[in-house]
Tab-separated table of C-alpha atoms in Angstrom:
chain	number	residue	atom	x	y	z
E	7	ASP	CA	46.438	-90.658	-49.273
E	8	GLU	CA	49.286	-88.757	-50.941
E	9	VAL	CA	46.694	-86.259	-52.155
E	10	GLU	CA	46.652	-84.844	-48.604
E	11	LEU	CA	49.878	-83.034	-49.511
E	12	VAL	CA	47.969	-80.649	-51.790
E	13	ALA	CA	44.271	-81.044	-50.956
E	14	HIS	CA	42.431	-78.013	-49.624
E	15	THR	CA	39.961	-80.368	-47.942
E	16	PHE	CA	40.588	-84.068	-47.356
E	17	ILE	CA	38.018	-86.423	-45.828
E	18	SER	CA	38.786	-90.110	-45.348
E	19	GLY	CA	36.422	-92.629	-43.813
E	20	ALA	CA	32.978	-94.149	-44.164
E	21	ASP	CA	31.328	-93.247	-40.866
E	22	GLU	CA	28.542	-90.769	-40.176
E	23	PRO	CA	30.894	-87.921	-39.081
E	24	ASP	CA	32.801	-88.319	-42.357
E	25	PHE	CA	29.594	-88.194	-44.392
E	26	LYS	CA	28.395	-85.101	-42.519
E	27	ALA	CA	31.738	-83.383	-43.079
E	28	ALA	CA	31.526	-84.195	-46.796
E	29	MET	CA	27.954	-82.878	-46.878
E	30	ALA	CA	29.036	-79.581	-45.338
E	31	ASP	CA	31.851	-79.341	-47.879
E	32	LEU	CA	29.382	-79.885	-50.740
E	33	ASP	CA	27.192	-77.105	-49.341
E	34	HIS	CA	30.117	-74.721	-49.388
E	35	LEU	CA	31.090	-75.738	-52.911
E	36	ILE	CA	27.545	-74.982	-54.063
E	37	GLU	CA	27.912	-71.520	-52.507
E	38	ARG	CA	31.193	-71.064	-54.372
E	39	MET	CA	29.541	-72.190	-57.590
E	40	ASN	CA	26.672	-69.719	-57.200
E	41	ALA	CA	29.137	-66.908	-56.441
E	42	ARG	CA	31.047	-67.723	-59.614
E	43	TYR	CA	27.887	-67.553	-61.707
E	44	ALA	CA	27.089	-64.168	-60.157
E	45	LEU	CA	30.594	-62.965	-61.023
E	46	LEU	CA	30.253	-64.162	-64.623
E	47	ARG	CA	26.955	-62.308	-65.004
E	48	ARG	CA	28.618	-59.165	-63.671
E	49	LEU	CA	31.561	-59.508	-66.042
E	50	ILE	CA	29.234	-60.030	-68.996
E	51	LYS	CA	27.412	-56.782	-68.196
E	52	GLU	CA	30.667	-54.874	-67.784
E	53	ASP	CA	32.480	-56.231	-70.837
E	54	ARG	CA	30.935	-59.005	-72.934
E	55	SER	CA	34.287	-59.673	-74.617
E	56	LEU	CA	35.699	-60.941	-71.303
E	57	VAL	CA	33.277	-63.878	-71.289
E	58	PRO	CA	32.728	-64.779	-74.956
E	59	GLU	CA	31.482	-68.293	-74.171
E	60	LYS	CA	29.446	-67.362	-71.063
E	61	LYS	CA	31.557	-69.749	-69.023
E	62	VAL	CA	34.968	-69.908	-67.376
E	63	THR	CA	37.698	-70.106	-70.009
E	64	ARG	CA	41.412	-70.773	-69.597
E	65	GLU	CA	42.048	-67.028	-69.842
E	66	LEU	CA	39.632	-66.238	-66.997
E	67	ALA	CA	40.946	-69.095	-64.861
E	68	ASN	CA	44.487	-67.750	-65.254
E	69	ARG	CA	43.431	-64.467	-63.651
E	70	ARG	CA	43.990	-65.197	-59.988
E	71	ASP	CA	42.235	-61.990	-58.957
E	72	LEU	CA	38.920	-63.437	-60.144
E	73	ASP	CA	39.077	-66.620	-58.016
E	74	LEU	CA	37.975	-68.747	-60.985
E	75	TRP	CA	40.739	-71.345	-60.975
E	76	PRO	CA	39.664	-74.997	-61.370
E	77	ILE	CA	38.172	-76.789	-58.373
E	78	TYR	CA	38.385	-80.567	-58.492
E	79	ILE	CA	36.286	-82.857	-56.288
E	80	GLY	CA	37.525	-86.449	-56.288
E	81	MET	CA	35.462	-89.223	-54.703
E	82	ASP	CA	37.038	-92.663	-54.424
E	83	GLU	CA	34.746	-95.507	-53.340
E	84	ALA	CA	31.958	-93.151	-54.317
E	85	HIS	CA	29.259	-95.660	-53.406
E	86	GLU	CA	29.960	-95.309	-49.672
E	87	PRO	CA	27.678	-92.287	-48.961
E	88	PHE	CA	24.816	-94.021	-50.763
E	89	THR	CA	25.192	-97.503	-49.280
E	90	ASN	CA	26.362	-96.705	-45.736
E	91	GLY	CA	25.085	-93.173	-45.263
E	92	LYS	CA	21.509	-94.184	-46.011
E	93	ASP	CA	19.842	-91.392	-44.034
E	94	LEU	CA	21.874	-88.878	-46.068
E	95	ARG	CA	21.523	-90.606	-49.448
E	96	LYS	CA	18.940	-88.248	-50.953
E	97	GLN	CA	20.779	-85.154	-49.741
E	98	PHE	CA	24.071	-86.395	-51.191
E	99	GLU	CA	22.369	-87.192	-54.476
E	100	ALA	CA	20.731	-83.764	-54.765
E	101	LYS	CA	23.891	-81.804	-53.912
E	102	LEU	CA	26.164	-83.814	-56.194
E	103	ALA	CA	23.660	-83.609	-59.047
E	104	ARG	CA	23.557	-79.832	-58.712
E	105	LEU	CA	27.350	-79.556	-58.774
E	106	GLU	CA	27.728	-81.979	-61.667
E	107	ARG	CA	25.103	-80.227	-63.802
E	108	LYS	CA	26.144	-76.624	-63.231
E	109	GLY	CA	29.705	-76.791	-61.925
E	110	PRO	CA	31.701	-77.472	-65.120
E	111	ALA	CA	30.759	-74.134	-66.717
E	112	VAL	CA	32.407	-72.302	-63.805
E	113	GLY	CA	35.437	-74.556	-63.406
E	114	ILE	CA	34.112	-77.039	-60.818
E	115	THR	CA	34.262	-80.731	-61.712
E	116	VAL	CA	33.336	-83.913	-59.846
E	117	TRP	CA	35.015	-87.261	-60.493
E	118	LYS	CA	33.639	-90.442	-58.926
E	119	ALA	CA	35.312	-93.861	-58.819
E	120	THR	CA	33.595	-97.043	-57.709
E	121	GLN	CA	33.672	-100.803	-58.201
E	122	ARG	CA	29.911	-101.045	-57.692
E	123	VAL	CA	27.650	-99.768	-60.443
E	124	ASP	CA	24.086	-100.721	-59.530
E	125	ASP	CA	21.456	-98.108	-58.661
E	126	ALA	CA	21.781	-98.864	-54.950
E	127	SER	CA	25.451	-97.892	-55.092
E	128	ILE	CA	25.370	-94.865	-57.424
E	129	PRO	CA	21.921	-93.320	-58.033
E	130	SER	CA	20.812	-93.522	-61.659
E	131	THR	CA	20.301	-89.739	-61.773
E	132	LEU	CA	24.040	-89.252	-61.176
E	133	MET	CA	24.987	-91.939	-63.677
E	134	ALA	CA	22.810	-90.294	-66.317
E	135	ILE	CA	24.391	-86.842	-66.099
E	136	ALA	CA	28.036	-87.955	-66.024
E	137	PRO	CA	29.650	-86.143	-69.003
E	138	LYS	CA	32.683	-88.433	-69.158
E	139	ARG	CA	32.716	-92.137	-68.416
E	140	VAL	CA	35.553	-94.615	-67.952
E	141	ALA	CA	35.063	-98.383	-67.795
E	142	LEU	CA	37.824	-100.824	-66.923
E	143	CYS	CA	37.214	-104.589	-66.992
E	144	LEU	CA	33.504	-105.328	-66.364
E	145	SER	CA	31.640	-108.582	-65.877
E	146	SER	CA	28.265	-108.049	-67.567
E	147	PRO	CA	26.541	-106.159	-70.402
E	148	GLN	CA	24.306	-104.486	-67.794
E	149	ASP	CA	27.297	-103.046	-65.928
E	150	ASN	CA	28.783	-102.003	-69.258
E	151	ASN	CA	25.708	-99.976	-70.209
E	152	MET	CA	25.320	-98.455	-66.750
E	153	ILE	CA	28.813	-96.989	-66.939
E	154	LEU	CA	29.312	-96.232	-70.641
E	155	GLY	CA	25.690	-95.417	-71.439
E	156	ALA	CA	22.571	-97.162	-72.698
E	157	GLY	CA	23.096	-99.252	-75.825
E	158	MET	CA	26.903	-99.042	-75.786
E	159	TYR	CA	27.315	-102.805	-75.438
E	160	ALA	CA	25.200	-103.434	-78.540
E	161	LYS	CA	27.269	-100.864	-80.449
E	162	GLY	CA	30.424	-102.844	-79.722
E	163	TYR	CA	31.919	-100.741	-76.950
E	164	ARG	CA	32.439	-103.603	-74.541
E	165	ALA	CA	34.569	-103.349	-71.417
E	166	THR	CA	33.520	-106.962	-70.774
E	167	ALA	CA	36.071	-107.969	-73.428
E	168	PHE	CA	38.967	-106.880	-71.211
E	169	SER	CA	40.728	-109.552	-69.174
E	170	LEU	CA	42.930	-109.449	-66.078
E	171	ALA	CA	45.888	-109.124	-68.451
E	172	ASP	CA	44.481	-105.764	-69.651
E	173	LYS	CA	45.235	-103.857	-66.465
E	174	GLY	CA	44.756	-100.132	-66.962
E	175	VAL	CA	42.971	-100.554	-70.305
E	176	SER	CA	39.537	-98.946	-70.536
E	177	TRP	CA	36.836	-97.553	-72.749
E	178	VAL	CA	36.498	-93.773	-72.384
E	179	VAL	CA	33.310	-91.993	-73.460
E	180	GLY	CA	32.863	-88.216	-73.641
E	181	ASP	CA	36.475	-87.155	-74.185
E	182	ALA	CA	36.296	-87.258	-77.992
E	183	ASP	CA	33.704	-87.494	-80.763
E	184	ASN	CA	33.701	-91.278	-80.453
E	185	PRO	CA	34.501	-93.669	-77.584
E	186	GLN	CA	38.197	-94.467	-77.288
E	187	ILE	CA	40.279	-97.258	-75.814
E	188	CYS	CA	42.822	-95.764	-73.426
E	189	ARG	CA	45.488	-97.215	-71.183
E	190	TRP	CA	46.073	-95.585	-67.799
E	191	PRO	CA	49.517	-95.618	-66.157
E	192	LYS	CA	49.943	-97.667	-62.999
E	193	ILE	CA	51.438	-95.429	-60.309
E	194	ASP	CA	52.349	-97.100	-57.029
E	195	SER	CA	52.559	-95.366	-53.677
E	196	GLY	CA	56.258	-94.465	-53.959
E	197	PRO	CA	56.099	-92.651	-57.324
E	198	ALA	CA	52.739	-91.108	-56.362
E	199	GLU	CA	54.270	-89.570	-53.260
E	200	LYS	CA	57.064	-88.036	-55.336
E	201	ILE	CA	54.540	-86.583	-57.785
E	202	PHE	CA	52.530	-84.954	-55.013
E	203	GLU	CA	55.663	-83.704	-53.280
E	204	ARG	CA	56.615	-81.893	-56.498
E	205	ALA	CA	53.070	-80.555	-56.820
E	206	ARG	CA	53.164	-79.292	-53.244
E	207	ALA	CA	56.533	-77.605	-53.743
E	208	GLU	CA	55.224	-75.835	-56.838
E	209	ARG	CA	52.106	-74.646	-55.036
E	210	GLU	CA	54.185	-73.367	-52.163
E	211	ARG	CA	56.428	-71.498	-54.618
E	212	ARG	CA	53.426	-69.843	-56.255
E	213	GLY	CA	51.580	-69.201	-53.001
E	214	TRP	CA	48.707	-71.476	-53.974
E	215	LEU	CA	48.736	-73.890	-51.026
E	216	SER	CA	45.636	-73.543	-48.860
E	217	GLY	CA	43.313	-75.235	-46.411
E	218	MET	CA	44.312	-78.470	-44.741
E	219	ALA	CA	47.422	-78.861	-46.897
E	220	ALA	CA	48.633	-75.490	-45.593
E	221	GLY	CA	48.073	-76.550	-41.981
E	222	GLU	CA	44.767	-74.711	-41.557
E	223	GLU	CA	42.291	-76.347	-39.196
E	224	LEU	CA	39.076	-76.209	-41.171
E	225	ASP	CA	35.604	-76.789	-39.882
E	226	PRO	CA	33.701	-79.107	-42.245
E	227	GLY	CA	32.936	-77.177	-45.410
E	228	GLU	CA	34.947	-74.111	-44.401
E	229	ASP	CA	37.011	-72.577	-47.175
E	230	ILE	CA	40.136	-70.446	-46.916
E	231	VAL	CA	40.918	-68.402	-50.032
E	232	SER	CA	43.176	-65.488	-50.712
E	233	THR	CA	41.265	-62.217	-50.671
E	234	THR	CA	41.438	-59.658	-53.457
E	235	ILE	CA	39.986	-56.176	-53.852
E	236	LEU	CA	37.542	-57.518	-56.449
E	237	VAL	CA	36.335	-60.289	-54.122
E	238	ASP	CA	35.857	-57.783	-51.277
E	239	MET	CA	33.967	-55.334	-53.518
E	240	THR	CA	31.642	-57.989	-54.949
E	241	ALA	CA	30.888	-59.191	-51.415
E	242	VAL	CA	29.620	-55.786	-50.235
E	243	TRP	CA	28.399	-54.117	-53.444
E	244	PRO	CA	25.134	-55.361	-54.940
């Protein structure tokens, strides 16, 4: 839970109120995403050279006045809304799919982590559109293909070959031209807390801390952002 030190919104739990709060947050993120697309279209009309790739670039993200800095949505135990929040399953699926398809072009990314990979746990529509995939030790060819992609087991990309001795070793698909074997560092609670404390101090120094991490009491899905003249003008000027 060290991420609470820097997270704008932090939701922990697997009960209906938690799922509803997460749903409201997804709604607001979709609004943010749509606003960013509207801003990009406006910038393209004003000066095409500002948006050469028709998406958020590092140069645009560095301009704090545009409110286009990266937004990261991390979901651990990502199967919970789909297995325990059954009445909300379809809504979660639709909202996440929309963010995952359209969000990356405007600096919004979704990362999901789960130990359960069947369709009941993570809908196949979400598995299919995942641009990057990471598989640690897996137990079956079916699980391997669900995570890394259809046919990957037959091509020799087999996370089933990893053993308990290969902790942190994984196949990674989508980060390079070809799948790669990568090893992830093991960071325990103590070092993790120090990392996030440094991150929080840096955000405080730059004035970037917001939301729950800044002590704001947010309603589910509410967003607190710094206001700029450009943001105000685009809100009132068609």
